[in-house]
Coordinates of C-alpha atoms in Angstrom, one line a residue:
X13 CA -11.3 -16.2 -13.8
X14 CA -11.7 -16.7 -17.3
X15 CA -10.2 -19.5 -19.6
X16 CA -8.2 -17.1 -21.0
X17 CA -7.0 -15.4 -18.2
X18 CA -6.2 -18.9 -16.7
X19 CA -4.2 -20.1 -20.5
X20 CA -2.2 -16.5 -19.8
X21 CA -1.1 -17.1 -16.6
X22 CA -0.3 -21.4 -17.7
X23 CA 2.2 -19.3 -20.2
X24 CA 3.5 -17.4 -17.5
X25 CA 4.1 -19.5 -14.9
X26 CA 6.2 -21.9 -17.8
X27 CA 8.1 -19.4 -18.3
X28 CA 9.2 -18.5 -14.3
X29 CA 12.6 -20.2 -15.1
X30 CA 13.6 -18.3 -17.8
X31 CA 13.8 -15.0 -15.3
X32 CA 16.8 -13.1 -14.9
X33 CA 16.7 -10.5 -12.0
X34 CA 19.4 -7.4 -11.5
X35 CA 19.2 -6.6 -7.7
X36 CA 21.3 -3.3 -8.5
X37 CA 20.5 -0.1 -7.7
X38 CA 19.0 2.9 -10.5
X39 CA 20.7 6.3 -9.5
X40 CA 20.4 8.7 -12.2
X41 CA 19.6 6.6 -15.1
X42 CA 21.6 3.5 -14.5
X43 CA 22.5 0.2 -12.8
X44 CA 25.0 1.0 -10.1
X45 CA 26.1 -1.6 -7.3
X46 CA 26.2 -0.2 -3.5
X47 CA 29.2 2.0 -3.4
X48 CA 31.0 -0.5 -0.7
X49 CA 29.7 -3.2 -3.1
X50 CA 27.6 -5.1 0.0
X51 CA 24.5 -7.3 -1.1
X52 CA 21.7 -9.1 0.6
X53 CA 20.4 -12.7 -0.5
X54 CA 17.0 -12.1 -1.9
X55 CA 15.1 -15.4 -1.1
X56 CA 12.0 -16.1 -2.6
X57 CA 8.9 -17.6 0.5
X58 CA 7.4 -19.3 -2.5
X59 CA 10.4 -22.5 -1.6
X60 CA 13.4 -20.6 -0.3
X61 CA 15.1 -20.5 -3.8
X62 CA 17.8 -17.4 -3.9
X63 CA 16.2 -14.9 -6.8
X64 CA 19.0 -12.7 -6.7
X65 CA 21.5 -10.3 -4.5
X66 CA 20.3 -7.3 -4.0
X67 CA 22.9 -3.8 -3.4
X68 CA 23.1 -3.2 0.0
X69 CA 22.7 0.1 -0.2
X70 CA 23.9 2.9 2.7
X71 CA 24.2 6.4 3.2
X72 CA 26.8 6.8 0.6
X73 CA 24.2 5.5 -1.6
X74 CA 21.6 7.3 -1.0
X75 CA 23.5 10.7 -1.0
X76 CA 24.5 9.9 -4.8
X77 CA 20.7 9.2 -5.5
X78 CA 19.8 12.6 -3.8
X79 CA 22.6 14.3 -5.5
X80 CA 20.9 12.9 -9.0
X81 CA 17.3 13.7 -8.0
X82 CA 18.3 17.3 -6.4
X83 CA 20.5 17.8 -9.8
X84 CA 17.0 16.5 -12.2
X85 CA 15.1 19.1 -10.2
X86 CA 16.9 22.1 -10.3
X87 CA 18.0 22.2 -14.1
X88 CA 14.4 21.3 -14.7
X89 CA 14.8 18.6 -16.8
X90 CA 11.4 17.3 -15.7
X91 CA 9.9 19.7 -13.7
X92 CA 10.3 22.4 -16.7
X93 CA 8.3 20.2 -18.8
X94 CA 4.7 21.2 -19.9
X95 CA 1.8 19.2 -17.6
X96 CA 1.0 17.7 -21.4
X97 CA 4.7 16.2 -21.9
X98 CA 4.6 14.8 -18.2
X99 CA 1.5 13.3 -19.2
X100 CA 2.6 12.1 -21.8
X101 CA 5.4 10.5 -20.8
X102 CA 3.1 9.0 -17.7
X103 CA 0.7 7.4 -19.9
X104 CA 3.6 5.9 -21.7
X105 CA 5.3 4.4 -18.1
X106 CA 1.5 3.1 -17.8
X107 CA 1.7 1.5 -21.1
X108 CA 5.1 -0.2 -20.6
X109 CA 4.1 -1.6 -17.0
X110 CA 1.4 -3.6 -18.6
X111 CA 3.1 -4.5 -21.4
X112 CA 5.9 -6.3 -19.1
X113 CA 3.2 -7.3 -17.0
X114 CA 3.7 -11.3 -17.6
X115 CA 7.6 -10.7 -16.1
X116 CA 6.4 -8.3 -13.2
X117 CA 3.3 -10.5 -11.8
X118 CA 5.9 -13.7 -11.9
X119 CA 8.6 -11.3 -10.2
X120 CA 6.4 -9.9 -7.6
X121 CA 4.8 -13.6 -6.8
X122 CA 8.4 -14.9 -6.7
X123 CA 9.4 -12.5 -4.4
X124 CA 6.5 -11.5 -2.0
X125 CA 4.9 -14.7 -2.0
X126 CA 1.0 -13.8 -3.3
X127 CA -0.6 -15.8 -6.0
X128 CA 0.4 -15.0 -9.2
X129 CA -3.7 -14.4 -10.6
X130 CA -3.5 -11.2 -8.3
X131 CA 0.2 -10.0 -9.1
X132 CA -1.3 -10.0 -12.5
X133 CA -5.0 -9.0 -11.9
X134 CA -4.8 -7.1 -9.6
X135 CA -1.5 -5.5 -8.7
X136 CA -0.1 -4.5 -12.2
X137 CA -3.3 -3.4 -13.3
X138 CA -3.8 -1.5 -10.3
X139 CA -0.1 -0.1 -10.9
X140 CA -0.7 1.0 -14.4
X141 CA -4.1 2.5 -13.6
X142 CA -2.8 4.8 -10.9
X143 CA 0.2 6.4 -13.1
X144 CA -1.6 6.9 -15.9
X145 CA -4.7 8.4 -14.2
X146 CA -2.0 10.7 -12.6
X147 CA -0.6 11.5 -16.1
X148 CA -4.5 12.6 -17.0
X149 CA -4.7 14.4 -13.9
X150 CA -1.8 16.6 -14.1
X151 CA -3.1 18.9 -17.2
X152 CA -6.5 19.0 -15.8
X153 CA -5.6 20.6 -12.4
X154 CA -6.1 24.1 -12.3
X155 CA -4.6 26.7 -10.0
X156 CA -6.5 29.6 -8.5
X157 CA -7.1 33.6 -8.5
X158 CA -8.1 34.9 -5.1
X159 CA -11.3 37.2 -4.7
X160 CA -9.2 40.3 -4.4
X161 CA -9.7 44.6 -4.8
X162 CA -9.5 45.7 -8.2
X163 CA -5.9 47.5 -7.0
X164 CA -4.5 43.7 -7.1
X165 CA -4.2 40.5 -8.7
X166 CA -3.4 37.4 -6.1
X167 CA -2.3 34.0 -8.0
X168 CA -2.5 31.0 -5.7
X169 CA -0.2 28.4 -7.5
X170 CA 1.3 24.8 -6.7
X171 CA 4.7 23.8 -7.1
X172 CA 6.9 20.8 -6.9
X173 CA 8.2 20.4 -3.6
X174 CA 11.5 19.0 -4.9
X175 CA 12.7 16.2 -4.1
X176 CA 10.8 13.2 -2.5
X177 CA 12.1 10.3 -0.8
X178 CA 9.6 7.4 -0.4
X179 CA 9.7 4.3 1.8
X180 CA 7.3 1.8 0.5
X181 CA 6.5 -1.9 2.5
X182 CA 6.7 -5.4 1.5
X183 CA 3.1 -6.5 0.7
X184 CA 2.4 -4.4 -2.0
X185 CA 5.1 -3.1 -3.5
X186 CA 4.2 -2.2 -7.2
X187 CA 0.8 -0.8 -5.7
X188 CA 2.4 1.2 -3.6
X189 CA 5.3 2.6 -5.0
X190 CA 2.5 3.8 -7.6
X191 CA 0.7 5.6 -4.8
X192 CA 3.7 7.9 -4.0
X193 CA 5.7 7.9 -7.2
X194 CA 3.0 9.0 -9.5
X195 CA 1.4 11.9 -8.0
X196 CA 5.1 13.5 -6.8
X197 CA 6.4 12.6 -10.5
X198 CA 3.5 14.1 -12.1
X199 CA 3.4 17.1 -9.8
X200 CA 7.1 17.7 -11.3
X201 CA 8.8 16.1 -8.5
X202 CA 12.4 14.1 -8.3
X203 CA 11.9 10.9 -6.4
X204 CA 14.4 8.5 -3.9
X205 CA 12.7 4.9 -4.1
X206 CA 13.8 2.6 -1.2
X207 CA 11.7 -0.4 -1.5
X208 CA 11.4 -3.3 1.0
X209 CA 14.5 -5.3 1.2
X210 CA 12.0 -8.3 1.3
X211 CA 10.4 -7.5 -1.7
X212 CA 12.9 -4.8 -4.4
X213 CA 12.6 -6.5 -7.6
X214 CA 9.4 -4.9 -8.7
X215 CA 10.5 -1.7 -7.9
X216 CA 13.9 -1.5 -9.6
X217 CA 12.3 -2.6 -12.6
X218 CA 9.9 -0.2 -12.5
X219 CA 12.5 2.4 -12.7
X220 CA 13.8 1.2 -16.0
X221 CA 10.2 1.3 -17.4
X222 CA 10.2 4.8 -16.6
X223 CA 13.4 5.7 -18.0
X224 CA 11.9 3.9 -21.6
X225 CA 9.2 5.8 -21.4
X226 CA 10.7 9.5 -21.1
X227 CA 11.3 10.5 -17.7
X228 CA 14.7 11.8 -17.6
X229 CA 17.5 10.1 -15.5
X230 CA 17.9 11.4 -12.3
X231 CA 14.2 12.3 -11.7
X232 CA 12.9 8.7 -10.6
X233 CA 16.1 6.8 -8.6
X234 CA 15.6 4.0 -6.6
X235 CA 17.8 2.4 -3.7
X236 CA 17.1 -0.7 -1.7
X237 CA 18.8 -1.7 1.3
X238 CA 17.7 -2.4 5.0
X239 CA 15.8 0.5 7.1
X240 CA 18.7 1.3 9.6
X241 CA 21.3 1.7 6.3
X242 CA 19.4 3.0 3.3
X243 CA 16.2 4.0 5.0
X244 CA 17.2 6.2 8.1
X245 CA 19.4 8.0 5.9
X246 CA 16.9 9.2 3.5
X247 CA 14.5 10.1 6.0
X248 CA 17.6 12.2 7.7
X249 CA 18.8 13.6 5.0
X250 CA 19.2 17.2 4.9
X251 CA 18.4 18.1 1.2
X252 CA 15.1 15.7 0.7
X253 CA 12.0 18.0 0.9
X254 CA 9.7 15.1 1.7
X255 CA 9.6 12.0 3.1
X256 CA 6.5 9.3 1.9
X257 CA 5.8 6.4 4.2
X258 CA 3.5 3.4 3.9
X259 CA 4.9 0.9 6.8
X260 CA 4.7 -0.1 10.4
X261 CA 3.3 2.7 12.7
X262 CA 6.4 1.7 14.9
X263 CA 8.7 2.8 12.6
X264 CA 6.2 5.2 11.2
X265 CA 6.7 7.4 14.5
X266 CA 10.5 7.4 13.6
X267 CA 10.2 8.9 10.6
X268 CA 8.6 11.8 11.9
X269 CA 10.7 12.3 14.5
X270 CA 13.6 12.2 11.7
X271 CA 12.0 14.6 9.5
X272 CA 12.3 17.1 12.6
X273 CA 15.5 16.2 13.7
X274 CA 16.8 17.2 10.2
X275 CA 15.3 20.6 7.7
X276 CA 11.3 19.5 8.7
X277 CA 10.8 18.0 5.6
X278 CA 7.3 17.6 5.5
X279 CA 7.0 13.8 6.7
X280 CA 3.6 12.0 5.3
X281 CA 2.9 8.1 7.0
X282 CA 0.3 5.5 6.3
X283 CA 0.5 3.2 8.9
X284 CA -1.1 0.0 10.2
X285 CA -4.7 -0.4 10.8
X286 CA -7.0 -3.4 13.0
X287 CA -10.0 -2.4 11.5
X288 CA -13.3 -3.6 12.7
X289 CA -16.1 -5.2 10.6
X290 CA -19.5 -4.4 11.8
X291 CA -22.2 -7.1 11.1
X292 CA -25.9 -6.2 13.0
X293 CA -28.5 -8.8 12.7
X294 CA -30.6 -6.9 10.1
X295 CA -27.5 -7.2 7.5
X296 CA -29.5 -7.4 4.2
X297 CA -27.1 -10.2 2.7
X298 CA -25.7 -12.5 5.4
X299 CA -23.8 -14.3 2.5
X300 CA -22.4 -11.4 1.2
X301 CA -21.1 -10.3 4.7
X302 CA -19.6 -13.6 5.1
X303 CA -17.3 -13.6 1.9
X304 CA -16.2 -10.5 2.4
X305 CA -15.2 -11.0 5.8
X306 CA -13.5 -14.2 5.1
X307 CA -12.5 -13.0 2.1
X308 CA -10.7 -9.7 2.8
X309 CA -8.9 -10.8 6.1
X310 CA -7.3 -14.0 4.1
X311 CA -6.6 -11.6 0.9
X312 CA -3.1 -11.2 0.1
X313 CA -2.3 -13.8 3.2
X314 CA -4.2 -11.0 5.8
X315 CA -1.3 -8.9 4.9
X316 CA -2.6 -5.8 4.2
X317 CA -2.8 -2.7 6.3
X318 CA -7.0 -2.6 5.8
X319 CA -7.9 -6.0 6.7
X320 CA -11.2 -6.3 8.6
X321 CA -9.5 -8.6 11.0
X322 CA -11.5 -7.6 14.2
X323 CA -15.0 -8.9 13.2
X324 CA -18.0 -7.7 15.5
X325 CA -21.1 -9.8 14.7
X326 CA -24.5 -9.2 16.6
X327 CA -24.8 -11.8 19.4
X328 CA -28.3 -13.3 17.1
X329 CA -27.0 -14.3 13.9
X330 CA -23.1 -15.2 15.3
X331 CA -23.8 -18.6 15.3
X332 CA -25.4 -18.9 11.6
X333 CA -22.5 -16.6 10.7
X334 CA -19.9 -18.5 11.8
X335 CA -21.2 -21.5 10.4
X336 CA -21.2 -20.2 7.1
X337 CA -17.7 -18.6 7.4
X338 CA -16.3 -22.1 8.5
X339 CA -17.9 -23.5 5.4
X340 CA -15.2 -21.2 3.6
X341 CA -12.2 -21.6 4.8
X342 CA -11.3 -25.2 2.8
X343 CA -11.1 -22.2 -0.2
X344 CA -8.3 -20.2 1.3
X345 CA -6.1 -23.2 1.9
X346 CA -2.5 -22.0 1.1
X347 CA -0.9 -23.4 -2.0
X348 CA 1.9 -22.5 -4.5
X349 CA 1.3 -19.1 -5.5
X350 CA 2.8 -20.3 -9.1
X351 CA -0.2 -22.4 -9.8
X352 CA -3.2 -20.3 -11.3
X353 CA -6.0 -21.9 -8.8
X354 CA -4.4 -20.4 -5.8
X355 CA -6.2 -17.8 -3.7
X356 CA -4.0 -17.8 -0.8
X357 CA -0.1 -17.8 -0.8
X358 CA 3.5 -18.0 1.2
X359 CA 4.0 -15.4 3.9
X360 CA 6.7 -13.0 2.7
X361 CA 9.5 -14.4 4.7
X362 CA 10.2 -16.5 7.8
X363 CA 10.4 -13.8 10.1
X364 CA 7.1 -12.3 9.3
X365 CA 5.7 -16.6 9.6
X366 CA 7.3 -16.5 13.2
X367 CA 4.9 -13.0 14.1
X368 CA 1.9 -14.8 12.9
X369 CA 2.3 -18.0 14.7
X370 CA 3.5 -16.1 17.6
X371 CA 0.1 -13.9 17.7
X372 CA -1.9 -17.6 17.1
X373 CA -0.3 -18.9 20.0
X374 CA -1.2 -15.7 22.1
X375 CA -4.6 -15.7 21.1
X376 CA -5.1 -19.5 22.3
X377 CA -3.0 -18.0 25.7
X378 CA -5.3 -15.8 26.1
X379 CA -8.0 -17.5 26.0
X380 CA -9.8 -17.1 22.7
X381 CA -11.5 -20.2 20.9
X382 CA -9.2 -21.4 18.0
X383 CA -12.4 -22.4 15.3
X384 CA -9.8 -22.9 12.3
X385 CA -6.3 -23.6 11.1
X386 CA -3.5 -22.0 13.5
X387 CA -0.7 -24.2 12.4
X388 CA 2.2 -23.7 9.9
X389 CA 1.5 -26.2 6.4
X390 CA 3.9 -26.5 4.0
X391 CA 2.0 -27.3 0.0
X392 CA 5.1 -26.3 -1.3
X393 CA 8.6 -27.3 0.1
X394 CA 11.1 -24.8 1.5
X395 CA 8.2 -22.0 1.9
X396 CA 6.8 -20.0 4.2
X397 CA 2.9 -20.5 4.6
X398 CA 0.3 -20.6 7.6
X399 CA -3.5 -22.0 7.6
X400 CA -6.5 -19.4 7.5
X401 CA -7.3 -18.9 10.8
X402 CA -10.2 -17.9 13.1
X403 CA -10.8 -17.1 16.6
X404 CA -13.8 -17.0 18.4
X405 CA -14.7 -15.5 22.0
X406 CA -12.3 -12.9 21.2
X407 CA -12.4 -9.9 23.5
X408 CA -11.2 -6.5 22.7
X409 CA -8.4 -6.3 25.5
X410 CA -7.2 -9.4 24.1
X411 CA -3.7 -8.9 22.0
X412 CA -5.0 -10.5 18.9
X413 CA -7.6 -7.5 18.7
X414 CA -5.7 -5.2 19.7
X415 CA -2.7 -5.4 17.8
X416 CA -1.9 -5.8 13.8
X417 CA -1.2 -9.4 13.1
X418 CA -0.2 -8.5 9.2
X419 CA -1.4 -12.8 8.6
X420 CA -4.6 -14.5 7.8
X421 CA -5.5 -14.2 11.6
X422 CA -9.7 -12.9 11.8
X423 CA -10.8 -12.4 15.5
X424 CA -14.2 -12.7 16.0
X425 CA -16.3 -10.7 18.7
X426 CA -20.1 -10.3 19.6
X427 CA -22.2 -7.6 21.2
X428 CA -25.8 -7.0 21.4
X429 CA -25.6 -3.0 22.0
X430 CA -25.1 -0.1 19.1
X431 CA -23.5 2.1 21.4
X432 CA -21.4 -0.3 22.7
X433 CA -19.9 -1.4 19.5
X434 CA -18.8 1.8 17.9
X435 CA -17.3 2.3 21.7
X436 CA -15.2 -0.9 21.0
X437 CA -14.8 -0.5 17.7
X438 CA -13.2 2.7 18.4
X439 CA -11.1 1.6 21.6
X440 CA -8.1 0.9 19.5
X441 CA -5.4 3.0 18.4
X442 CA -5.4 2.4 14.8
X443 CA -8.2 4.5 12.6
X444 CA -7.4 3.3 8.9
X445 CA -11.2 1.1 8.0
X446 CA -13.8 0.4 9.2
X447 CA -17.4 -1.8 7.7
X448 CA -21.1 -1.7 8.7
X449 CA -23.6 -4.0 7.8
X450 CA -27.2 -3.1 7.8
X451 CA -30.7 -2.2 5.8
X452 CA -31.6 0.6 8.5
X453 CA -30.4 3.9 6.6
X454 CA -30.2 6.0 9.2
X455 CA -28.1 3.2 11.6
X456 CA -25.7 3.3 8.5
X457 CA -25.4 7.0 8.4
X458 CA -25.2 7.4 12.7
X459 CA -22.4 4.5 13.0
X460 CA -20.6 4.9 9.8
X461 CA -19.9 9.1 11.4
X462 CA -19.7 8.1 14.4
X463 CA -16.5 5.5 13.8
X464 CA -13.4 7.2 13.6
X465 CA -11.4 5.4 10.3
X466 CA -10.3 7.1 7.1
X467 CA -12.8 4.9 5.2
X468 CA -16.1 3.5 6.6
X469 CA -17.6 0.5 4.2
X470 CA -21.5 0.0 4.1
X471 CA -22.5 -3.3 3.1
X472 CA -19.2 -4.2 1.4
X473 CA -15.8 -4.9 2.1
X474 CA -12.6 -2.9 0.2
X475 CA -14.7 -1.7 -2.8
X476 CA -12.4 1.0 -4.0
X477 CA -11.2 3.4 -7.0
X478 CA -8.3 5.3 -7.4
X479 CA -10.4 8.9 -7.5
X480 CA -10.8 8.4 -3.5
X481 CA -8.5 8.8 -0.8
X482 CA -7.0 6.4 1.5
X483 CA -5.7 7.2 5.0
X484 CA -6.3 7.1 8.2
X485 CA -6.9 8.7 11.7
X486 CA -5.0 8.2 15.0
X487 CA -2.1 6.2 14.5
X488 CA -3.3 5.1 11.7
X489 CA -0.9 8.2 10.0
X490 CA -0.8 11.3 8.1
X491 CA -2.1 12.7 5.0
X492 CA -4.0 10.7 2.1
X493 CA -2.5 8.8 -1.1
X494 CA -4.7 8.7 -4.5
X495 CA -7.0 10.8 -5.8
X496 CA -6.6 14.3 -6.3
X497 CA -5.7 14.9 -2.5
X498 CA -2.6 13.5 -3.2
X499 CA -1.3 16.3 -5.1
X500 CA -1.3 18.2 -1.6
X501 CA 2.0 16.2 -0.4
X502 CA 3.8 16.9 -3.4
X503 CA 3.3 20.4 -3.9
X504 CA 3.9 23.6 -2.3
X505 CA 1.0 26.5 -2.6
X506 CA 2.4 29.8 -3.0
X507 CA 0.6 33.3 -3.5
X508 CA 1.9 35.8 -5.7
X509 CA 0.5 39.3 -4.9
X510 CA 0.6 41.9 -7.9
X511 CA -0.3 45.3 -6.7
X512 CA -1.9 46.7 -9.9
X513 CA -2.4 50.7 -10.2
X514 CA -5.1 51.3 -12.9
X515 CA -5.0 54.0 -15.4
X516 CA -8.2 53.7 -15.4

């Protein structure tokens, strides 16, 4: 981090009590309270410290935000602008989020918990890079003209779908919402928001932005509220044309299972992940494979989908990697996510701290080899935070590598065999990432086609761009967000036939 960068975020961090938070809803254009007027305490797992209440938002709710978006979309208000004016108006939503990027980062630390150098370097960036490469996108994506008989003309075209409800998690929730919201907004879509109700602030903001920069009210709503109340009911709801999911695969399954129960609105999930990190002996930077292991599993607290948190390493180098990887850990030790040297922060709430301890304490059941941290450490009062942890003598029946932890929790296995670690590798039912390690090519190639993930990493960890997909396989989920593959969950492809009789 540079001085400058650390001065900017000094300024921020001074200004944290000066915030003001509105927890109410955004249906078509403006601030609205739940309809029964119920609200939820929005604590912060940086000390406890209420931020806000939040609208407890039902089904009453979210029928008057479908009404608006179904309303925006069929009078065209958005959808009957030119792919320049959407873009136009993107680029300027991508403008305002990083120019209220100081308040944002400080929100999104305040109320998820991460440090506050990655709410601001890394999350609204990534935010405002992903809408306003949408924006460019949508002007630049052309539709087709089938190889046809001179005695026709076939026009293969996309459409909005209508209108999209998305569901978006807790861990990143500007990132996310950015995933769904910008492709289906620039593809001409109306859009239902229901954030996490652990994490909403970001979100509702986010709507205002958009509303400042041109998109018309009605067109991007959002409605927080608890699963059951606000997010069952959008899922169910018989005139949403699409649901958009990042979240549990538990819940995950429900959601399709809604979308069929109701008009088969086309249901598209990202789901949870335990991805394994391979490291073979002839890994051609031992160092480099140890920070990104360590690294990446302890990154936004280990909660994140794609953490490599099953960690194969080849029986020959496991000791010298270990040792290297315990020499790490002093740097992940939690600490107030307020303070600009912190790497790792507070666990989102106290119920997601209760999961992670309860997996540490089945991983020592078990039988695996606790090498660090494991127990709950409190740097700031009143907050929710956990050590880095590490197991070793993990195996891959164990629950710790089977199941997601979603907590700085990296389980550590050996083998000796190639064969026998993509079989492990594989023997799980997630399929979201995967890494290899190695300076044999043609290993690289053979185990990187032969693991089944949405993304296989070759001598790095989580290198990434928004002109790539992300997904996965298995239970992993269903359909891809960013790139230009995203533009097929939020359109519909229809062919136009023109029989032509030539005077000719």
């Amino acid at each position: 981090m540079t001085t400058r960068e650390k001065e900017s975020l000094n300024a921020m961090t001074n200004d944290t009590p000066t915030l003001r938070f509105d927890g109410r809803a955004f249906v078509n254009g403006e601030r609205v309270a739940a309809r029964d007027g119920q609200t939820f305490d929005c604590l912060s797992p940086v000390d406890g410290r209420l931020l806000t209440p939040v609208a407890r938002c039902g089904a009453a709710d979210i029928d008057a935000a479908v009404a608006a978006a179904r309303a925006a979309f069929e009078d065209r208000r958005w959808a009957g602008k030119s792919p320049a004016q959407r873009k136009r108006a993107m680029i300027r939503f991508a403008e305002l989020i990083e120019a209220n990027g100081e308040a944002l980062a400080l929100t999104e630390t305040l109320d998820m918990g991460k440090p506050v150098r990655y709410a601001s370097g890394v999350d609204v960036r990534s935010a405002a890079n992903c809408i306003r490469w949408y924006g460019e996108a949508v002007d630049k994506v052309y539709d087709e003209i089938a190889p046809t008989p001179d005695t026709a003309l076939a026009l293969i075209t996309r459409e909005p779908v209508g209108v999209v409800g998305v569901i978006v998690p807790w861990n990143y929730p500007m990132i996310m919402a950015a995933w769904k919201i910008a492709p289906a907004l620039a593809a001409g879509n109306s859009v239902v928001l229901k954030p996490s109700e652990k994490s909403p602030l970001t979100a509702l903001r986010l709507a205002e932005l958009a509303l400042e920069a041109g998109i018309p009210p009605g067109v991007f709503n959002v409605v927080p509220g608890y699963g059951p109340e606000a997010g069952s009911p959008l899922a169910l709801h018989m005139d949403v044309d699409c649901i958009a999911f990042t979240g549990s695969t538990r819940v995950g399954k429900q959601i399709h299972v809604m979308a069929g129960q109701s008009n088969l609105k086309r249901a598209w999930t990202e789901l949870g992940g335990k991805s394994p990190n391979i490291v073979f002996a002839d890994c051609p930077d031992l160092d480099a494979a140890v920070e990104a292991a360590v690294g990446s599993i302890f990154f936004n607290q280990g909660e994140s989908c794609n953490a490599p948190s099953r960690l194969f390493v080849e029986a020959s180098i496991k000791d010298a990697f270990l040792e290297k990887a315990l020499a790490k850990v002093p740097a992940y030790q939690p600490g107030n996510p307020l303070d600009k040297d912190t790497v790792m922060g507070a666990i989102v709430d106290e119920t997601q701290l209760a999961t992670v301890l309860r997996y540490i304490e089945s991983g020592k059941n078990e039988g695996a080899k606790l090498l660090a941290g494991g127990e709950r450490v409190a740097p700031v009062a009143g907050g929710c935070y956990v050590q880095p942890t590490i197991f070793d003598g993990v195996r891959n029946d164990m629950t710790i590598a089977r199941e997601e932890i979603f907590g700085p929790v990296l389980s550590v296995l050996s083998f000796t065999d190639v064969a026998d670690v993509v079989r492990q590798a594989n023997a799980n039912v997630y399929g979201l990432q995967a890494a290899v390690w190695t300076r044999d090519i043609n290993k690289a190639h053979g185990v990187a086609r032969a693991l089944r993930a949405g993304t296989v990493h070759v001598n790095q960890y989580d290198e990434d761009d928004i002109t790539v997909p992300f997904g996965g396989f298995k239970q992993s989920g269903v359909g891809r967000d960013k790139s230009l593959h995203a533009f097929d969950k939020y359109t519909e492809i229809k062919t136009t036939w023109i029989r032509i009789d030539s005077p000719i």
